[in-house]
Coordinates of C-alpha atoms (C1' of nucleotides) and ligand atoms in Angstrom, one line a residue:
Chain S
X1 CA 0.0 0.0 0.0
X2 CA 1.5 3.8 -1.0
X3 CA 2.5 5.9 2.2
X4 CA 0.9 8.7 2.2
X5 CA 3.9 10.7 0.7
X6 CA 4.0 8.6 -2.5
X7 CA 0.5 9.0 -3.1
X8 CA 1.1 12.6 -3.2
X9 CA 4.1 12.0 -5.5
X10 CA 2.0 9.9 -7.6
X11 CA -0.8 12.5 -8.2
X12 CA 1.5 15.3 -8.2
X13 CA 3.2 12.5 -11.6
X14 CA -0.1 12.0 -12.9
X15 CA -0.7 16.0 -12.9
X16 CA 2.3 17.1 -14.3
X17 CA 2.3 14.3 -17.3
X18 CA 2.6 15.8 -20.7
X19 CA 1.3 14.4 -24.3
X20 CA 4.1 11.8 -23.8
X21 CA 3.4 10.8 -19.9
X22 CA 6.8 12.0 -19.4
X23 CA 7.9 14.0 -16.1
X24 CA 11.2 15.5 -15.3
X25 CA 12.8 15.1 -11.8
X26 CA 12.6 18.6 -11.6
X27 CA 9.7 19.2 -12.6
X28 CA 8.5 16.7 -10.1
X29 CA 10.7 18.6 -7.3
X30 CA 9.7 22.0 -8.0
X31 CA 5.9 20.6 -7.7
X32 CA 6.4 18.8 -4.2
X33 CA 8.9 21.6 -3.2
X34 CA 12.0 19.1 -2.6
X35 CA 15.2 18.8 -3.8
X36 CA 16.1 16.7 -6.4
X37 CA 18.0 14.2 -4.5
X38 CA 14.7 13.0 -2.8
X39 CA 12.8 13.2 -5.8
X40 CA 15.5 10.5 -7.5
X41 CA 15.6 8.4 -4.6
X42 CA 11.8 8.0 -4.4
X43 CA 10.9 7.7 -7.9
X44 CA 13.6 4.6 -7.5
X45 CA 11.0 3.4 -4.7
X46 CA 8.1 3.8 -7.0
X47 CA 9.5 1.7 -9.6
X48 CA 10.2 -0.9 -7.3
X49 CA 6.1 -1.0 -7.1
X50 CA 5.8 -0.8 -10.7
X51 CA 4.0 2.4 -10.7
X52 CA 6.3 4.1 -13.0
X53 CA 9.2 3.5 -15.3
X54 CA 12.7 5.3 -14.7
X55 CA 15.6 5.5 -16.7
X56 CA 19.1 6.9 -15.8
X57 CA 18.6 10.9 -16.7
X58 CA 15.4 10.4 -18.2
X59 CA 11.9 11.6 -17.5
X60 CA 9.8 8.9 -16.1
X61 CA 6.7 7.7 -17.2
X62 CA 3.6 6.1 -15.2
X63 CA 2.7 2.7 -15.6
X64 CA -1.3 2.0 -16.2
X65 CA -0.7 0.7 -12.3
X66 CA 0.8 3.9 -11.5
X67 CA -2.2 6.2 -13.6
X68 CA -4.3 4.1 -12.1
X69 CA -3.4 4.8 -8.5
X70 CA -3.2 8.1 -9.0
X71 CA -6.6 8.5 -10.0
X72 CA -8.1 6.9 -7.8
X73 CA -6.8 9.3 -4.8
X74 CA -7.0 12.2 -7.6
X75 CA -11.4 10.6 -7.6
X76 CA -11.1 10.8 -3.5
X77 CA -9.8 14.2 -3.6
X78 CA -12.9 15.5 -5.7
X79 CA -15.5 13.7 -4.5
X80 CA -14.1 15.1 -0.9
X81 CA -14.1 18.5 -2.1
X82 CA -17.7 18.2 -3.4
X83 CA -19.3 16.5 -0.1
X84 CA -17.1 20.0 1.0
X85 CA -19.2 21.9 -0.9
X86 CA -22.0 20.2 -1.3
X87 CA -23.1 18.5 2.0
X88 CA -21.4 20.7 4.2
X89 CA -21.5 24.4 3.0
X90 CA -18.2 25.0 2.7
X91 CA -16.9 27.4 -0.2
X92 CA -14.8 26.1 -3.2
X93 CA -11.8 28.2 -2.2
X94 CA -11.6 26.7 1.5
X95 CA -12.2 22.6 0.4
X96 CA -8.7 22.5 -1.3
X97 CA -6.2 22.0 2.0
X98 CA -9.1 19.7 3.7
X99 CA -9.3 17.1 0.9
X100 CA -5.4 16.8 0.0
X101 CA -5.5 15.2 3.3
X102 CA -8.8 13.3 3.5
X103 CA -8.0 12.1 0.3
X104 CA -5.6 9.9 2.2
X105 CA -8.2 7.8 4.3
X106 CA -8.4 4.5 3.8
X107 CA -11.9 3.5 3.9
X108 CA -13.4 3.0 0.9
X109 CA -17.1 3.3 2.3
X110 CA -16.2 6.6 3.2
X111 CA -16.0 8.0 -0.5
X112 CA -18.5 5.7 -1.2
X113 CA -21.2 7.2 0.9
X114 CA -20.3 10.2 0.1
X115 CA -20.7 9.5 -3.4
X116 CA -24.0 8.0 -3.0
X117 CA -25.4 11.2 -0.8
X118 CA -24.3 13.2 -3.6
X119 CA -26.0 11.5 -6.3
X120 CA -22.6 10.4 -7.9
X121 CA -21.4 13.7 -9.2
X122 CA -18.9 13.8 -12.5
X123 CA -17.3 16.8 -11.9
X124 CA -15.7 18.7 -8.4
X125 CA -16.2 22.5 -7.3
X126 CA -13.8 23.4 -9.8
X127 CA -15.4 22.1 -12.6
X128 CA -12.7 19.3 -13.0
X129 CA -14.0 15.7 -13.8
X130 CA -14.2 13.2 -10.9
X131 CA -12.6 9.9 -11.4
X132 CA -14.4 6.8 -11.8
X133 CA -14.2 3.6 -9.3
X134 CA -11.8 2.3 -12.1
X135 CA -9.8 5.2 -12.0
X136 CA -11.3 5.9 -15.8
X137 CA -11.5 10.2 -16.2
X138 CA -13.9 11.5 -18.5
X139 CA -12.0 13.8 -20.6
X140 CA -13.7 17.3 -21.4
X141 CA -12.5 19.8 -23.4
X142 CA -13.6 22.7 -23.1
X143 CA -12.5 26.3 -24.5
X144 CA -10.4 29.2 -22.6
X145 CA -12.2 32.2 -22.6
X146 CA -9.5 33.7 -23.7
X147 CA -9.9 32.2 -26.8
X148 CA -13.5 33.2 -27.7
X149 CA -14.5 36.5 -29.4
X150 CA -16.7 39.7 -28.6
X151 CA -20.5 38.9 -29.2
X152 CA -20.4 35.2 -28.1
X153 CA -22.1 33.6 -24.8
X154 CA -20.7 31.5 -23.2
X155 CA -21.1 29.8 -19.5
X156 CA -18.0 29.4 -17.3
X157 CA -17.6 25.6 -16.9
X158 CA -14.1 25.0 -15.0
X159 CA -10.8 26.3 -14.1
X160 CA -7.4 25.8 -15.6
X161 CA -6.3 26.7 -11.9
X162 CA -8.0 26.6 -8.4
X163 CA -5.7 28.6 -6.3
X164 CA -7.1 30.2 -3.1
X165 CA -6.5 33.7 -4.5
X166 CA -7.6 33.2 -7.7
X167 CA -11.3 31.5 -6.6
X168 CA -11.7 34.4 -4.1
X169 CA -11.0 36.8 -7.3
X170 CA -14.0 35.2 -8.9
X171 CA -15.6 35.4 -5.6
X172 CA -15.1 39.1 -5.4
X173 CA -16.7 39.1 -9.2
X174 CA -19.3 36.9 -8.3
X175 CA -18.6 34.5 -10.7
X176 CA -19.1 31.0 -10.3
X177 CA -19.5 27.7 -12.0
X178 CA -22.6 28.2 -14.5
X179 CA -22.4 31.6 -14.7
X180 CA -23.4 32.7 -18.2
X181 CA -21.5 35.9 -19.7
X182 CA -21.3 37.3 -22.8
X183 CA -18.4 38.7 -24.2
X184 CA -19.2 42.6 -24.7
X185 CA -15.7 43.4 -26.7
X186 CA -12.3 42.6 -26.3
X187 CA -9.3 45.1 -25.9
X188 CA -6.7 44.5 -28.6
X189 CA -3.7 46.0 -26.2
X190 CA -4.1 43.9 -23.5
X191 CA -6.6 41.2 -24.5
X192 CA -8.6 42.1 -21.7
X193 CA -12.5 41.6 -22.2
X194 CA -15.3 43.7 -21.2
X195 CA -18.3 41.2 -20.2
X196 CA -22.1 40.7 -19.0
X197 CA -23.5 38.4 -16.9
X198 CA -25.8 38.3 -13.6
X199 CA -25.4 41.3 -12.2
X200 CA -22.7 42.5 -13.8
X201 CA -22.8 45.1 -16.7
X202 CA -19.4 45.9 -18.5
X203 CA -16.7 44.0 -15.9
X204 CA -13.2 43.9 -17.2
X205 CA -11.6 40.3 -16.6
X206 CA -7.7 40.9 -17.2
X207 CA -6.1 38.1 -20.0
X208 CA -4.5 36.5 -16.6
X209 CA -8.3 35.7 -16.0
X210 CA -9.4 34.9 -18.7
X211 CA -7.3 32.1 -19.6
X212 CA -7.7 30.6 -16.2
X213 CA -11.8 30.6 -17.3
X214 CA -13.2 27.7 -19.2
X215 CA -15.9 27.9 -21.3
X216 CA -18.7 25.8 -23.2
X217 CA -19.8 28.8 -26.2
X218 CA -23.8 28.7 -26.3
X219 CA -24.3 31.4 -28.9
Chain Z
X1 CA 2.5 19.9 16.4
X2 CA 1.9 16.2 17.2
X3 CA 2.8 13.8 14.5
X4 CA 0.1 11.3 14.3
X5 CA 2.0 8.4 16.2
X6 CA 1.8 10.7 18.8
X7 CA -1.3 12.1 18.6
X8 CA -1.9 8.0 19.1
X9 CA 0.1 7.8 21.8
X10 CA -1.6 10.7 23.5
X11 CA -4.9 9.6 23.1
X12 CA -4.0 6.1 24.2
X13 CA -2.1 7.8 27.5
X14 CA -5.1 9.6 28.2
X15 CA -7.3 6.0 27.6
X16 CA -4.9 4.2 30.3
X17 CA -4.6 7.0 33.0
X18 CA -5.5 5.6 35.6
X19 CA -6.7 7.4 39.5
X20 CA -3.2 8.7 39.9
X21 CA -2.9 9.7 36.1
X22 CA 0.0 7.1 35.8
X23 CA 0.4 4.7 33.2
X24 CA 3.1 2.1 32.9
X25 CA 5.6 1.3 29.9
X26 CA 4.1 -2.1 29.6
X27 CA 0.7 -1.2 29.5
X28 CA 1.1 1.1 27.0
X29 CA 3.4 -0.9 24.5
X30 CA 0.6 -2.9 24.5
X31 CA -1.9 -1.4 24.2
X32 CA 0.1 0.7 21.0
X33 CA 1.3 -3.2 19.9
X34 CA 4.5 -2.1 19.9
X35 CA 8.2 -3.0 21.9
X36 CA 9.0 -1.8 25.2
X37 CA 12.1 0.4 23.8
X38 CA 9.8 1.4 21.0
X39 CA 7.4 3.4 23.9
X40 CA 10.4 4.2 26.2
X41 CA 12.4 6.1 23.7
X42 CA 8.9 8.1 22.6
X43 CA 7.5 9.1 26.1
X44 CA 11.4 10.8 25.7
X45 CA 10.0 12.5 22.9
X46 CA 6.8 13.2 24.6
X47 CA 8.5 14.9 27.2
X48 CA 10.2 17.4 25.6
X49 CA 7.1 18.9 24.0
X50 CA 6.1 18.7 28.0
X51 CA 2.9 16.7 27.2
X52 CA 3.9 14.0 29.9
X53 CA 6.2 13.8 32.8
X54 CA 8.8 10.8 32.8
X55 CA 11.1 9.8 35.5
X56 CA 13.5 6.3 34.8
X57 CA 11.6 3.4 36.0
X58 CA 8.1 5.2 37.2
X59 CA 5.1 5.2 35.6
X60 CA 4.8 8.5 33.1
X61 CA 1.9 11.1 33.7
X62 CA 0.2 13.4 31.4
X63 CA 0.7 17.0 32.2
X64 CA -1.7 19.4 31.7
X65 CA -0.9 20.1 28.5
X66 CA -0.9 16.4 27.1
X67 CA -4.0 15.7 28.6
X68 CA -5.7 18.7 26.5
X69 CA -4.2 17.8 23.9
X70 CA -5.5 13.8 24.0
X71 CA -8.5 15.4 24.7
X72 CA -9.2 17.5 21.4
X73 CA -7.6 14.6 19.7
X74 CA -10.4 12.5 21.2
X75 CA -13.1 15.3 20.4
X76 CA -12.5 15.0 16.4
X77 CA -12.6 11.0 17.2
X78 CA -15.8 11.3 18.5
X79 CA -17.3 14.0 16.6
X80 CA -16.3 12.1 13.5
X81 CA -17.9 9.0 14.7
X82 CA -21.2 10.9 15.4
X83 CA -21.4 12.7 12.0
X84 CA -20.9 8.9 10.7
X85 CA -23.6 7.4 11.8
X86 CA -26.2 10.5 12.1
X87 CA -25.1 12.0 8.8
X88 CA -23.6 9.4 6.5
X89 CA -25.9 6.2 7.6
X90 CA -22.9 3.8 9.0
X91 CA -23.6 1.7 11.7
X92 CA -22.2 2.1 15.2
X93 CA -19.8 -0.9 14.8
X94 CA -18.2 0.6 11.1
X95 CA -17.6 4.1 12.9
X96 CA -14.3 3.4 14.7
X97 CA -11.5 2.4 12.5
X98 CA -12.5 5.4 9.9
X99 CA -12.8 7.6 12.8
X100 CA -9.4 6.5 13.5
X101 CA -8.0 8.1 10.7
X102 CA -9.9 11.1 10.3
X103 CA -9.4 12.3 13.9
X104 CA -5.8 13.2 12.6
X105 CA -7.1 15.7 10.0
X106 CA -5.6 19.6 10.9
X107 CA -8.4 21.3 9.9
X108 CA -10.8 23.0 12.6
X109 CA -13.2 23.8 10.5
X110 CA -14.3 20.5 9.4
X111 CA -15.0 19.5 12.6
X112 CA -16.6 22.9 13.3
X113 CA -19.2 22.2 10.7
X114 CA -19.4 18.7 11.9
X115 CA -20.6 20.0 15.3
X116 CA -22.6 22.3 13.6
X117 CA -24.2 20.0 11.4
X118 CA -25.3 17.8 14.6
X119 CA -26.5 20.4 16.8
X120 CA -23.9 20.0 18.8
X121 CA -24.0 16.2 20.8
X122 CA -22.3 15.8 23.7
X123 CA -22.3 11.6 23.1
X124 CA -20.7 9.9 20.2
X125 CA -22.6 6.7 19.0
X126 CA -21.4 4.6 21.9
X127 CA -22.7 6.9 24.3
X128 CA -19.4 8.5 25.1
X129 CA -18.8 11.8 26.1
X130 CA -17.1 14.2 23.5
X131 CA -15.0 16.7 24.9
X132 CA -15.3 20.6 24.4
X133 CA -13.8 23.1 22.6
X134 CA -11.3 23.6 25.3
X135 CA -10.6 19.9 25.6
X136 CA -13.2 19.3 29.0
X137 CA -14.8 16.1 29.4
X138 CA -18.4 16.1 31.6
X139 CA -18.3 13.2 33.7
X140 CA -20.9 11.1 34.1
X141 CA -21.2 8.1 36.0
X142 CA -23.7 5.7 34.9
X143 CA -24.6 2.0 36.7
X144 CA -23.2 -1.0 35.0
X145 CA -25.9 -3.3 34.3
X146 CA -24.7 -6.5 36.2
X147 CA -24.5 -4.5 39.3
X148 CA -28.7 -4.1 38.9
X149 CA -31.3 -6.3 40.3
X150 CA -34.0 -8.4 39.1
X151 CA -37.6 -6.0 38.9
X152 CA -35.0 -2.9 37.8
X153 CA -35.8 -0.5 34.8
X154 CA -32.8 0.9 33.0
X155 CA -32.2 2.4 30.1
X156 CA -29.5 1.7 27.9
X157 CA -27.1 4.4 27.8
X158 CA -23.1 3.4 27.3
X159 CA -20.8 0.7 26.5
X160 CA -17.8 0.1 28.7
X161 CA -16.5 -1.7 25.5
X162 CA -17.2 -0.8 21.7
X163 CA -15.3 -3.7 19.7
X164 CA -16.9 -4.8 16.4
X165 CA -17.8 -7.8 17.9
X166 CA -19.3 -6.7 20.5
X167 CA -21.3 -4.2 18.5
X168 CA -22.8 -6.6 15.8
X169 CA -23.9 -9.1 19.1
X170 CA -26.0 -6.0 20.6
X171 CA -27.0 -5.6 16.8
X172 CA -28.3 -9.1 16.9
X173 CA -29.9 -8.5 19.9
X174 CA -31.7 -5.2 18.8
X175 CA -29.9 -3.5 21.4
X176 CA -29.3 0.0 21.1
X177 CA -28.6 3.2 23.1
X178 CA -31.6 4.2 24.9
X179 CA -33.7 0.8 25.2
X180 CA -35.7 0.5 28.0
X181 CA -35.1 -3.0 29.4
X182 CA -36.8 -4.6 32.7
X183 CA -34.8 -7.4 34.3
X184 CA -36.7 -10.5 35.0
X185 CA -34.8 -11.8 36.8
X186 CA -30.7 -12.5 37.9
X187 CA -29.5 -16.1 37.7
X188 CA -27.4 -16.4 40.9
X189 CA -24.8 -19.5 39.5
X190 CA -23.2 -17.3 36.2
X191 CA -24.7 -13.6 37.0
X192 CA -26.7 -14.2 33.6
X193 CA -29.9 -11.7 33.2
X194 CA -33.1 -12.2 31.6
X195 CA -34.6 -9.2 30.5
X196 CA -37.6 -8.0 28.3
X197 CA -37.2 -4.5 26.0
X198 CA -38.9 -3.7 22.5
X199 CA -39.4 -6.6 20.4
X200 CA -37.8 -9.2 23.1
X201 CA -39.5 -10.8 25.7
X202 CA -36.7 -13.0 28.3
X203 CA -33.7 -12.0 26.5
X204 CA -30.9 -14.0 28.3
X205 CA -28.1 -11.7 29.3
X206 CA -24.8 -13.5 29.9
X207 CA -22.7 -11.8 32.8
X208 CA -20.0 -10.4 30.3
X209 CA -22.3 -8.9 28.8
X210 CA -24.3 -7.2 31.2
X211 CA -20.8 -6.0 32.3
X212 CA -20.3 -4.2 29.6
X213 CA -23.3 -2.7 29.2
X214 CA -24.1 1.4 31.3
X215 CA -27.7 2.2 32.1
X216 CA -29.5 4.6 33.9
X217 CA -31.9 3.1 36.5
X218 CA -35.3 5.0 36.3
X219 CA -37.6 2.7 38.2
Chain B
dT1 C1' 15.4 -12.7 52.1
dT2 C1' 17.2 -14.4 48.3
dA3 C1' 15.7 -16.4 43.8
dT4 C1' 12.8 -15.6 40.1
dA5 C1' 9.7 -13.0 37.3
dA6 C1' 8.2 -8.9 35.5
dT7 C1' 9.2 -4.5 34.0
dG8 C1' 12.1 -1.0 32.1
dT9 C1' 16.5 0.7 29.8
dT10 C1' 20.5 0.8 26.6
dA11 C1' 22.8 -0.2 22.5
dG12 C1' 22.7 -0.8 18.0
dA13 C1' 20.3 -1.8 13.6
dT14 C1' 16.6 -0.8 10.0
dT15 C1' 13.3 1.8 7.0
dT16 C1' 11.4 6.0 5.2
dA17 C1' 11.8 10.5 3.7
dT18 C1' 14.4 14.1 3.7
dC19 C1' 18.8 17.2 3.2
dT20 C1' 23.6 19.3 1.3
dA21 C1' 27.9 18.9 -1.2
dA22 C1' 30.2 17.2 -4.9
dC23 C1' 30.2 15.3 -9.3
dA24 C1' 28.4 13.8 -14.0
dA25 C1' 25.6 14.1 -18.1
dA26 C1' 22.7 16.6 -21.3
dA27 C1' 21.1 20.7 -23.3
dT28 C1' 21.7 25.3 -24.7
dT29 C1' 24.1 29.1 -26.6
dG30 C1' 27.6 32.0 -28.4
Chain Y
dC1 C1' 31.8 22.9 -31.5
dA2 C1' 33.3 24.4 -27.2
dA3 C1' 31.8 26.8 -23.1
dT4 C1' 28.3 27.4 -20.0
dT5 C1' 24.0 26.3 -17.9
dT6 C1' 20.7 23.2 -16.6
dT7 C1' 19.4 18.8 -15.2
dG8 C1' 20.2 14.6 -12.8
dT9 C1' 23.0 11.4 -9.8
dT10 C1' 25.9 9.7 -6.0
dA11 C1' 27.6 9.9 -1.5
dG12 C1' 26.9 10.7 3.0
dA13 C1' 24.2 12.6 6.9
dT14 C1' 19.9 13.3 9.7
dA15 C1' 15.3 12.6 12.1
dA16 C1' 11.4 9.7 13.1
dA17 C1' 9.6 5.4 14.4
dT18 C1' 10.4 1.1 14.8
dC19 C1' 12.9 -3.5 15.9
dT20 C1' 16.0 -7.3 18.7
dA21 C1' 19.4 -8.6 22.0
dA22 C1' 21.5 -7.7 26.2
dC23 C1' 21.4 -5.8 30.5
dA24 C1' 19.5 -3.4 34.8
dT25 C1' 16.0 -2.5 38.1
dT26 C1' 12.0 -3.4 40.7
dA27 C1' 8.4 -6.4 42.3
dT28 C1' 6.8 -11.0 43.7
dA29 C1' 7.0 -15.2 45.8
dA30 C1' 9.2 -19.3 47.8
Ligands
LIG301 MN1 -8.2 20.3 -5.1
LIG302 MN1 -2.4 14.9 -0.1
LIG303 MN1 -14.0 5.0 18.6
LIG304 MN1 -5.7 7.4 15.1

DNA sequence: TTATAATGTTAGATTTATCTAACAAAATTG
DNA sequence: CAATTTTGTTAGATAAATCTAACATTATAA
């Protein structure tokens, strides 16, 4: 069974994989804020469990074992955050800290009751997709709002990052998952955007926000 | 801050105190399941962050300190065993081992909206108290039931023990906190009861059994 | 009251997760 | 392509939590 510091190593892996699987050691160190010593002694332990492949001076790569792990403490992670959210009124920007540790309980009719009381949710308060039991993700792919154009709706459907800062930002702006804006014009100097939505006439989200934002376009 | 061995440790030093607040090394290397040397060279530990006092060859003794700390370790324990069974739907006998885990969870809140949640108890589901806020525990001294005689009314209202086991017996018995039982009568060879409550008419009662069982005589 | 048993301590080793210093390989750049 | 920078590895140390073997102290019992 992982210790509780390799299944953070083995999300933080899982996160940080690019089109090719592949993560540098420092990459990995920068992430969990070690040197990169540790991180090349312990990804020497986690190939010893077969949960990822590592090469002399080359990136590693997880193993289906090791993507598989990883997703299923990634799916206890969301589904902790939501029951946050959803079952005990907490607000998206305060669930974070809680569920990168209760995502290390070992009980699985803990998640699983919470799952059920939820009504087996797909997605967390960030808008990101929730695991399955098999560790299987839905992949969504949805569009930056930095990317759309003046004179199209759209409704905010996730978040490219979930800091603390950044979700009280929205917070400040009232914006939250479903919101519906549309995009009023967009300033060629900056690529800031002047939008509408509930409650909000003409609010300028920076291009810092507005790739953070994404979107489904409904019109 | 307490790692979580000794946040264990703590909680099981509090557990074993016994009139004098002593516990001995033995006791509580069993009681942890581990070596003698194992729990002498951490009550060292534990005494330099002053949360017990330890002279070679005495029995140690939580300080003030250790036992408010035990005590707020026991409050998430218990709180967390509550919001189990009253919000999630587990049974009093599943409640324990996950409560063991989430009890070591740094995060006030949660347990703040646990309490919250609950309305506050001042039981968990095995009709132990739950400690305040500033780590007091309300004493109350309820009458084991083998030390009540035959024609006696009780009701139901602790366990002295709270092992699976033991839990899925009074499951099978359709014995639960706050049953009203009459005794019947006392059999003088093995201290067995027979006792009638809901649904049961002579219910036999073995000794260790009864002994494990707090009530509150109210006729 | 001495022998024996029970309890507790010391010494030394192990595993896990981390570090720094020194070195080696690979990548970048002038 | 050679020099420099970046990235990665090795070696050796440390702290936490555990163990066994050996020894010491205290308690119990003959
Ligand atoms: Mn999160
Ligand atoms: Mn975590
Ligand atoms: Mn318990
Ligand atoms: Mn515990």
């Amino acid at each position: 069974m992982a210790s509780q510091t390799e299944e953070n190593y083995l999300k933080t892996l899982f996160n940080l994989a690019n089109d090719k699987n592949e993560v540098n050691i420092s990459e990995l160190a920068a992430q969990m804020q070690v040197s990169m010593p540790t991180v090349n002694s312990m990804v020497k332990t986690l190939q010893k469990n077969d949960w990822l492949i590592y090469e002399k001076y080359k990136p590693v790569i997880l193993t289906q074992k090791g993507k598989k792990e990883a997703a299923l403490i990634i799916r206890k992670h969301r589904l902790t955050e939501m029951f946050l959210v959803n079952k005990m009124g907490f607000g998206w920007e305060e669930v974070h800290e809680i569920a990168e540790q209760v995502e290390h309980i070992h009980a699985p009719k803990f998640f699983e009751r919470m799952d059920e009381m939820m009504g087996f949710p797909t997605i967390d308060p960030h808008g990101s997709p929730i695991p399955d039991k098999q560790g299987r993700i839905q992949e969504i792919n949805y569009l930056t709002l930095s990317k759309c154009k003046a004179g199209q709706t759209v409704i905010l459907a996730a978040l490219t990052n979930s800091s603390t800062e950044f979700l009280e930002f929205l917070n400040s702006r009232e914006l939250s998952l479903g919101t519906e804006l549309t995009i009023n014009s967009v300033e060629n100097y900056d690529q800031s955007m002047v939008a509408t939505y509930v409650g909000h006439t003409s609010e300028t989200l920076s291009e810092k926000v507005c790739e953070r934002l994404l979107v489904r376009v409904i019109g």
